[in-house]
Coordinates of C-alpha atoms and ligand atoms in Angstrom, one line a residue:
X1 CA 66.3 104.0 115.1
X2 CA 66.6 107.0 117.3
X3 CA 64.2 110.3 115.2
X4 CA 67.0 111.7 113.6
X5 CA 67.4 108.9 111.9
X6 CA 63.7 108.4 111.4
X7 CA 63.8 112.0 109.7
X8 CA 66.5 111.2 107.7
X9 CA 64.5 108.4 106.4
X10 CA 62.1 110.3 105.7
X11 CA 63.7 112.3 103.7
X12 CA 64.8 110.7 101.3
X13 CA 61.7 108.3 100.8
X14 CA 59.4 111.2 100.1
X15 CA 62.1 112.3 97.9
X16 CA 61.6 109.4 95.8
X17 CA 58.3 109.1 96.1
X18 CA 57.7 113.1 94.9
X19 CA 60.2 112.2 92.0
X20 CA 58.5 108.9 91.3
X21 CA 55.2 110.9 91.1
X22 CA 57.2 112.7 87.7
X23 CA 59.6 109.9 86.2
X24 CA 59.3 106.5 88.2
X25 CA 62.2 105.0 86.0
X26 CA 64.3 107.9 87.8
X27 CA 63.2 107.4 91.2
X28 CA 64.1 103.9 90.8
X29 CA 67.5 104.5 89.1
X30 CA 68.0 106.5 92.0
X31 CA 66.5 102.9 94.5
X32 CA 69.1 100.7 92.3
X33 CA 72.4 102.7 92.8
X34 CA 71.7 103.4 97.1
X35 CA 71.0 98.8 97.1
X36 CA 74.0 98.6 94.2
X37 CA 76.2 100.7 96.8
X38 CA 75.0 99.2 99.2
X39 CA 76.1 95.8 98.2
X40 CA 79.7 96.0 97.1
X41 CA 82.6 96.1 98.5
X42 CA 84.4 99.5 97.0
X43 CA 87.8 100.3 96.9
X44 CA 88.0 103.0 94.6
X45 CA 90.2 105.5 95.9
X46 CA 88.9 108.4 95.1
X47 CA 85.3 107.6 95.8
X48 CA 83.2 107.8 99.7
X49 CA 80.3 108.4 101.0
X50 CA 78.9 111.8 101.7
X51 CA 76.8 111.7 104.6
X52 CA 73.4 112.6 104.3
X53 CA 73.1 116.1 105.8
X54 CA 75.7 117.0 102.6
X55 CA 73.1 114.8 100.0
X56 CA 70.1 116.9 101.6
X57 CA 72.2 120.0 100.8
X58 CA 72.2 119.6 97.2
X59 CA 68.9 118.6 96.2
X60 CA 66.2 122.1 97.5
X61 CA 65.8 125.7 94.7
X62 CA 69.7 127.3 95.3
X63 CA 70.3 124.9 92.4
X64 CA 67.4 127.4 90.6
X65 CA 69.5 131.0 91.8
X66 CA 72.1 132.0 89.5
X67 CA 74.9 133.6 91.0
X68 CA 77.6 134.8 88.5
X69 CA 81.0 137.3 90.5
X70 CA 82.0 136.7 94.6
X71 CA 79.9 137.5 97.8
X72 CA 78.8 140.3 97.5
X73 CA 79.1 141.5 94.0
X74 CA 77.7 139.7 92.5
X75 CA 76.1 140.1 88.0
X76 CA 72.6 138.9 89.9
X77 CA 69.9 140.4 92.2
X78 CA 68.8 138.5 94.8
X79 CA 72.5 136.6 95.4
X80 CA 71.8 136.7 99.1
X81 CA 71.6 133.1 100.4
X82 CA 73.9 131.7 98.2
X83 CA 75.7 134.9 99.9
X84 CA 75.5 133.4 103.1
X85 CA 76.8 129.5 102.3
X86 CA 79.9 130.5 99.9
X87 CA 81.2 132.8 102.6
X88 CA 80.2 130.3 105.4
X89 CA 82.3 127.2 102.9
X90 CA 85.4 129.2 102.5
X91 CA 85.2 131.0 105.4
X92 CA 85.0 126.7 106.9
X93 CA 87.9 125.4 104.7
X94 CA 89.9 128.5 105.5
X95 CA 89.7 128.0 108.8
X96 CA 90.0 123.6 108.7
X97 CA 93.3 124.3 106.1
X98 CA 94.8 127.2 107.7
X99 CA 94.8 129.2 104.3
X100 CA 94.8 133.4 103.5
X101 CA 92.0 132.5 100.8
X102 CA 89.7 129.9 99.6
X103 CA 87.8 130.4 96.6
X104 CA 84.8 127.5 96.6
X105 CA 83.0 127.3 93.4
X106 CA 84.9 124.6 91.0
X107 CA 82.1 122.4 89.9
X108 CA 85.4 119.8 90.3
X109 CA 88.7 119.3 90.6
X110 CA 89.5 119.5 86.7
X111 CA 88.4 123.6 87.1
X112 CA 89.4 124.1 90.4
X113 CA 93.2 122.7 88.1
X114 CA 92.2 125.0 85.6
X115 CA 91.2 127.9 88.2
X116 CA 94.6 127.7 89.4
X117 CA 96.8 127.5 86.1
X118 CA 95.3 130.6 85.3
X119 CA 95.1 133.1 88.5
X120 CA 99.1 131.4 87.5
X121 CA 98.9 132.7 85.0
X122 CA 97.1 136.2 84.7
X123 CA 99.1 136.8 88.3
X124 CA 102.9 136.4 86.7
X125 CA 102.2 137.3 83.2
X126 CA 98.8 139.3 82.9
X127 CA 99.7 141.7 85.4
X128 CA 103.3 142.8 83.0
X129 CA 101.6 141.9 80.0
X130 CA 98.5 144.4 80.8
X131 CA 101.1 146.9 82.8
X132 CA 103.3 147.1 79.5
X133 CA 100.1 147.8 78.0
X134 CA 98.9 150.9 79.6
X135 CA 96.0 149.0 81.3
X136 CA 94.6 147.3 84.4
X137 CA 91.7 145.6 83.4
X138 CA 92.2 142.6 81.3
X139 CA 88.8 143.6 79.6
X140 CA 90.4 147.1 77.8
X141 CA 92.7 144.5 75.9
X142 CA 92.9 145.9 72.4
X143 CA 93.6 142.8 69.9
X144 CA 96.8 143.8 69.7
X145 CA 97.8 144.0 73.3
X146 CA 95.6 140.1 73.4
X147 CA 97.9 138.7 70.8
X148 CA 101.3 139.1 72.4
X149 CA 99.3 138.1 75.6
X150 CA 99.2 134.6 73.9
X151 CA 102.3 134.5 72.5
X152 CA 104.0 135.4 76.0
X153 CA 101.8 132.2 77.4
X154 CA 102.6 129.9 74.2
X155 CA 105.8 130.3 76.0
X156 CA 104.8 129.4 79.4
X157 CA 106.0 125.8 80.7
X158 CA 104.9 123.9 83.4
X159 CA 106.7 120.6 85.6
X160 CA 104.0 117.7 86.6
X161 CA 105.1 114.7 88.2
X162 CA 104.6 111.9 85.6
X163 CA 101.3 109.9 84.3
X164 CA 103.3 106.5 85.5
X165 CA 104.2 108.0 88.4
X166 CA 100.9 108.5 90.1
X167 CA 100.3 112.1 87.6
X168 CA 96.9 113.3 86.9
X169 CA 96.0 114.2 83.5
X170 CA 95.2 118.2 83.9
X171 CA 98.5 118.3 85.4
X172 CA 100.3 119.5 81.9
X173 CA 99.5 116.4 79.7
X174 CA 98.3 116.3 76.4
X175 CA 94.3 115.3 76.7
X176 CA 93.3 117.7 79.0
X177 CA 93.6 121.3 78.0
X178 CA 96.9 122.5 80.7
X179 CA 98.5 120.1 78.2
X180 CA 97.9 122.5 75.1
X181 CA 98.2 125.2 78.2
X182 CA 101.9 124.8 78.2
X183 CA 104.3 123.2 77.1
X184 CA 105.1 120.2 79.9
X185 CA 107.8 118.7 81.4
X186 CA 107.9 115.5 84.3
X187 CA 109.1 113.8 86.7
X188 CA 109.5 110.4 88.0
X189 CA 110.4 107.8 91.1
X190 CA 113.4 106.3 90.6
X191 CA 113.3 102.7 89.6
X192 CA 114.5 101.7 92.7
X193 CA 112.5 102.6 95.4
X194 CA 108.9 103.8 93.3
X195 CA 109.9 107.2 95.5
X196 CA 109.9 110.5 94.3
X197 CA 113.2 111.6 93.5
X198 CA 114.0 115.3 95.0
X199 CA 117.8 115.7 93.3
X200 CA 116.1 114.6 90.3
X201 CA 113.2 116.5 90.4
X202 CA 116.3 119.8 91.2
X203 CA 118.0 118.6 88.3
X204 CA 114.8 119.0 86.3
X205 CA 113.4 122.0 87.7
X206 CA 117.2 123.5 87.3
X207 CA 117.3 122.6 83.9
X208 CA 113.7 123.4 81.9
X209 CA 112.7 126.8 84.4
X210 CA 109.6 126.1 85.1
X211 CA 106.5 129.2 85.7
X212 CA 103.7 126.9 87.8
X213 CA 105.7 123.6 89.6
X214 CA 103.2 121.4 90.3
X215 CA 102.1 118.6 93.0
X216 CA 100.2 116.0 93.8
X217 CA 98.7 112.4 92.5
X218 CA 96.3 110.3 91.6
X219 CA 97.9 106.8 92.7
X220 CA 101.0 107.8 94.2
X221 CA 100.6 106.0 98.0
X222 CA 103.6 107.7 100.3
X223 CA 103.8 111.3 101.7
X224 CA 105.2 114.8 99.6
X225 CA 107.5 116.3 100.8
X226 CA 106.2 119.8 100.2
X227 CA 108.8 122.0 101.8
X228 CA 111.5 120.6 99.4
X229 CA 109.3 121.0 96.5
X230 CA 109.1 125.0 97.6
X231 CA 112.2 125.2 97.8
X232 CA 112.7 124.0 95.0
X233 CA 110.1 126.3 92.9
X234 CA 111.6 128.6 95.1
X235 CA 114.9 128.2 93.2
X236 CA 113.7 128.3 89.9
X237 CA 111.1 130.6 89.9
X238 CA 108.5 129.3 90.0
X239 CA 105.2 129.3 91.4
X240 CA 104.3 126.2 93.5
X241 CA 100.5 124.8 92.7
X242 CA 99.0 120.9 94.5
X243 CA 96.8 119.4 93.8
X244 CA 95.5 117.4 96.4
X245 CA 92.6 115.8 95.5
X246 CA 93.9 112.4 96.0
X247 CA 94.4 113.7 100.4
X248 CA 92.6 116.2 101.1
X249 CA 90.5 114.7 104.3
X250 CA 94.5 113.6 105.5
X251 CA 95.2 117.1 105.7
X252 CA 92.4 118.3 107.5
X253 CA 91.8 115.5 109.0
X254 CA 95.4 116.7 110.7
X255 CA 98.0 113.2 109.4
X256 CA 99.6 114.8 107.0
X257 CA 101.5 118.1 108.8
X258 CA 104.9 119.7 109.1
X259 CA 106.5 119.9 105.4
X260 CA 103.1 117.3 104.0
X261 CA 100.7 119.9 104.6
X262 CA 100.6 121.3 101.4
X263 CA 99.1 124.7 102.2
X264 CA 102.5 126.5 104.3
X265 CA 104.7 125.4 101.4
X266 CA 102.3 126.5 97.8
X267 CA 101.0 129.8 96.8
X268 CA 98.1 128.0 95.0
X269 CA 96.2 124.3 97.0
X270 CA 93.1 123.0 94.2
X271 CA 91.2 119.2 95.9
X272 CA 87.9 117.8 95.1
X273 CA 85.5 117.9 97.3
X274 CA 84.0 114.6 96.7
X275 CA 86.9 112.0 97.1
X276 CA 89.2 111.9 101.6
X277 CA 87.5 114.4 102.2
X278 CA 83.8 113.3 102.0
X279 CA 81.8 116.1 100.2
X280 CA 79.9 116.8 97.6
X281 CA 81.3 116.3 93.9
X282 CA 82.8 119.9 93.1
X283 CA 86.7 121.5 93.4
X284 CA 87.8 124.1 95.9
X285 CA 90.8 126.8 95.2
X286 CA 92.9 127.6 98.5
X287 CA 95.2 130.3 98.2
X288 CA 97.7 133.3 100.0
X289 CA 96.4 136.6 99.3
X290 CA 98.8 137.3 96.3
X291 CA 96.8 134.9 94.0
X292 CA 93.2 135.3 95.7
X293 CA 92.3 137.6 93.3
X294 CA 93.2 136.5 89.9
X295 CA 91.9 133.0 91.8
X296 CA 88.1 135.1 92.1
X297 CA 87.9 135.8 88.5
X298 CA 87.5 131.7 88.0
X299 CA 84.4 132.1 87.0
X300 CA 84.0 134.0 84.7
X301 CA 87.3 133.0 83.2
X302 CA 87.3 129.6 83.2
X303 CA 83.9 128.8 85.1
X304 CA 80.3 128.6 84.0
X305 CA 77.6 130.2 86.2
X306 CA 78.0 129.0 90.5
X307 CA 75.8 125.7 92.0
X308 CA 74.8 127.2 95.1
X309 CA 73.4 124.0 96.4
X310 CA 76.5 122.0 95.6
X311 CA 78.6 124.8 97.2
X312 CA 75.5 125.2 100.4
X313 CA 76.5 120.9 100.7
X314 CA 79.9 121.5 100.5
X315 CA 79.7 124.5 103.3
X316 CA 78.2 120.9 105.1
X317 CA 80.8 118.5 104.2
X318 CA 83.5 121.6 105.6
X319 CA 81.9 121.7 109.8
X320 CA 82.0 118.1 109.6
X321 CA 85.3 117.8 108.8
X322 CA 86.6 120.3 111.2
X323 CA 84.3 118.4 114.0
X324 CA 87.2 116.1 116.1
X325 CA 85.6 112.9 114.6
X326 CA 87.2 113.5 111.4
X327 CA 90.3 113.5 112.7
X328 CA 89.6 109.7 114.1
X329 CA 87.7 108.9 110.5
X330 CA 91.4 110.3 108.6
X331 CA 93.8 108.5 110.6
X332 CA 91.6 105.2 111.0
X333 CA 92.0 105.6 106.9
X334 CA 95.7 105.3 106.8
X335 CA 95.3 102.9 109.5
X336 CA 93.0 100.8 106.5
X337 CA 95.5 101.4 104.3
X338 CA 98.7 99.7 106.0
X339 CA 96.2 97.2 106.6
X340 CA 95.0 96.1 103.3
X341 CA 99.1 96.5 102.7
X342 CA 100.2 94.1 105.0
X343 CA 97.3 91.7 103.6
X344 CA 98.9 91.6 100.0
X345 CA 102.2 91.9 101.3
X346 CA 101.6 88.2 103.5
X347 CA 100.0 86.8 100.3
X348 CA 103.3 87.9 98.0
X349 CA 101.2 90.1 95.9
X350 CA 103.8 93.0 94.9
X351 CA 103.3 96.7 95.8
X352 CA 105.0 100.1 94.3
X353 CA 107.2 101.5 96.5
X354 CA 106.5 98.3 99.0
X355 CA 103.3 99.7 100.9
X356 CA 101.5 103.0 101.9
X357 CA 102.0 106.4 103.8
X358 CA 98.6 107.5 103.0
X359 CA 95.1 106.2 102.3
X360 CA 96.0 104.0 98.2
X361 CA 97.9 100.8 98.1
X362 CA 98.9 100.8 94.3
X363 CA 99.6 96.5 92.8
X364 CA 101.7 95.7 90.3
X365 CA 100.1 92.8 89.1
X366 CA 101.6 92.6 85.6
X367 CA 104.9 90.5 88.3
X368 CA 101.9 87.4 88.5
X369 CA 100.8 88.0 84.3
X370 CA 98.2 90.3 84.8
X371 CA 97.7 93.7 83.0
X372 CA 95.1 96.2 85.6
X373 CA 92.5 94.5 83.2
X374 CA 91.7 91.7 83.8
X375 CA 93.2 92.3 87.4
X376 CA 90.0 94.5 87.8
X377 CA 87.5 92.8 85.9
X378 CA 88.4 89.2 87.6
X379 CA 88.2 91.3 91.3
X380 CA 84.8 92.3 89.9
X381 CA 84.0 89.1 89.3
X382 CA 84.0 88.1 93.3
X383 CA 82.6 91.8 94.7
X384 CA 85.7 93.8 95.2
X385 CA 85.5 97.3 93.5
X386 CA 88.6 98.1 92.0
X387 CA 90.1 100.5 89.1
X388 CA 93.3 99.6 86.9
X389 CA 96.2 101.8 86.9
X390 CA 99.7 102.7 85.0
X391 CA 102.6 101.6 87.3
X392 CA 105.9 103.2 86.8
X393 CA 107.7 102.3 83.6
X394 CA 104.3 100.8 83.1
X395 CA 105.1 97.9 79.9
X396 CA 100.9 97.5 79.4
X397 CA 100.5 101.7 79.4
X398 CA 97.6 103.5 80.5
X399 CA 94.7 101.3 79.3
X400 CA 95.4 97.7 80.0
X401 CA 98.4 98.9 82.1
X402 CA 99.9 96.3 85.0
X403 CA 98.3 98.3 88.5
X404 CA 95.3 97.9 90.4
X405 CA 95.1 100.9 92.6
X406 CA 92.8 100.0 96.7
X407 CA 92.1 102.9 98.3
X408 CA 90.2 102.9 102.3
X409 CA 88.9 106.6 102.2
X410 CA 84.8 104.1 101.5
X411 CA 85.5 101.1 102.9
X412 CA 86.1 103.8 106.4
X413 CA 83.7 105.9 106.1
X414 CA 81.9 101.7 106.4
X415 CA 83.7 101.7 109.6
X416 CA 85.6 98.7 108.9
X417 CA 89.0 98.2 110.6
X418 CA 92.4 96.6 110.3
X419 CA 91.4 93.5 110.3
X420 CA 89.0 93.6 108.6
X421 CA 90.7 95.2 105.6
X422 CA 93.9 93.1 106.5
X423 CA 91.6 90.3 105.3
X424 CA 90.8 91.7 102.5
X425 CA 93.9 92.0 101.3
X426 CA 93.4 88.3 101.5
X427 CA 91.2 88.3 99.1
X428 CA 92.3 90.3 96.9
X429 CA 95.5 88.6 96.5
X430 CA 93.3 85.0 95.6
X431 CA 91.6 86.6 93.1
X432 CA 94.2 86.9 91.4
X433 CA 96.9 84.3 92.0
X434 CA 93.1 82.4 91.2
X435 CA 93.6 84.4 87.9
X436 CA 94.4 82.9 84.3
X437 CA 95.2 84.9 82.1
X438 CA 94.4 83.6 78.4
X439 CA 97.5 83.8 76.5
X440 CA 96.8 86.5 73.8
X441 CA 95.0 88.5 74.8
X442 CA 95.1 91.9 78.0
X443 CA 92.0 91.3 78.1
X444 CA 90.3 88.1 78.4
X445 CA 91.0 86.2 81.0
X446 CA 89.5 83.0 84.1
X447 CA 88.8 83.6 87.2
X448 CA 88.3 80.0 88.8
X449 CA 84.8 79.9 90.1
X450 CA 84.9 78.3 93.5
X451 CA 87.4 81.5 94.5
X452 CA 85.1 83.5 92.7
X453 CA 82.0 82.3 95.3
X454 CA 84.0 82.1 98.0
X455 CA 84.8 86.0 98.3
X456 CA 82.0 86.9 97.0
X457 CA 80.5 85.0 99.9
X458 CA 83.2 86.5 102.5
X459 CA 82.8 90.7 101.1
X460 CA 78.4 90.2 101.2
X461 CA 79.5 88.6 105.1
X462 CA 81.9 91.2 106.0
X463 CA 79.5 94.8 104.3
X464 CA 76.2 93.0 105.8
X465 CA 78.4 94.1 109.7
X466 CA 78.7 97.3 108.4
X467 CA 76.1 98.6 106.6
X468 CA 75.6 101.3 104.1
X469 CA 73.6 104.4 105.6
X470 CA 72.6 102.0 108.1
X471 CA 69.8 105.3 109.3
X472 CA 68.3 105.3 106.3
X473 CA 65.7 102.4 106.2
X474 CA 63.9 102.8 102.2
X475 CA 61.5 100.4 101.2
X476 CA 64.1 99.7 97.6
X477 CA 61.7 97.0 96.5
X478 CA 58.7 98.7 96.2
X479 CA 59.8 101.3 94.4
X480 CA 60.8 99.7 91.4
Ligands
LIG1 N1 93.2 116.0 90.3 C1 93.4 114.8 91.2 C2 94.3 114.3 91.6 C3 92.4 114.0 90.6 O1 93.2 112.2 91.0 C4 91.5 113.8 90.0 C5 90.4 113.1 89.5 O2 90.4 111.8 89.8 C6 91.2 115.2 90.0 C7 92.2 115.8 89.9 C8 90.2 115.2 88.3 O3 88.4 115.9 89.2 P1 87.3 116.0 89.6 O4 87.1 114.8 88.5 O5 86.1 116.7 89.8 O6 87.0 116.8 87.8

């Protein structure tokens, strides 16, 4: 071990010891989480492993600080150090993504989207209403002004990708507040190719005339042409908002450039920081100067007080993403996803769109008679952690589903390469082929125990070659 590695082990070991002195069961659960993550072959497309530096930046006294406002304009005293980390995180984000403005306070991806929606509404609806009411400040609105404003808001429309085509709940769907803030309509994918049909999307936009056109997804395995989306948005007078929560790491690593880089084309871009970007759990908004004043009002409009300890960790993660090696990581994520798709296709698994251009693969297990729920549980029995997901026009709906979503950011962080991902694809196909669905259930199934055993053993071998956090050597046995 190098001296840096020794320091990392010492840092986490000491932290666990200090916690154990107060509540040993919490320390034990933290230790167990590391052990469990080390032992699982994680293909969840939205998860990753943050670096020790990112993790350590979160566990400190920044957590004790209130800092409503923005750097240099706080509603609380003594925020000079929070100003430092918030400015650093925003500066790294602007430089990394080439954005005019960055707001790093959102606590999660959902919060970042809420900030963005309010910013578009404020910019496009509030401002004229405020001007009409003869006031400059939202706080000066009378009850009558608010009522007029609320009526104007109720008329607003959002056009986003449908859930079964890979869109996200926050893009105007009923279980999320966005579905109540906006009248929503969706665009889907071409049934024969599985790809976004831009001509159909243009027609939809012309007919629906949305205020916000949302691009971005949770489960679409191909590139999105943001230049084409911007053209459509401009034609119908909409603001293009891109939710790059899933693929921010690929944008940061310059895998997605030109028409496929959302930042030059969108008015507002939102993201999480914990998926392919490999930072702490959190969100972020990038925007043009035009939207900056509204975006910066995220707290208190829709957010609670900022989390300075997480903003510190965002600054560290964004500094990591600016290093040249992060571009190599992003390229490897995509190469690994392609290899995973090859392994699955080789064994006859049907993939939505027939493959992938990004970090994820969507397997249609319905073709083999399984629900996504059965496939997810069966794969877990064999030691492979995935999650079920709807496929376009899914006959099993969003709960049982007919798909399995697979992603490579986490395994790429662990160091697995193409040959290994190709083999993982084959292992998944073996498990699916050895899973018999129960005739009258969407949940029950039977997995051949010999296949489960063989796959579990091989997964353990692959994980052993690529240990997780090898620089952190904890004696977990004595901690439980
Ligand atoms: N946007 C997209 C596209 C997502 O996939 C997700 C989460 O999976 C979110 C937003 C929400 O992120 P969070 O869970 O951090 O609120």
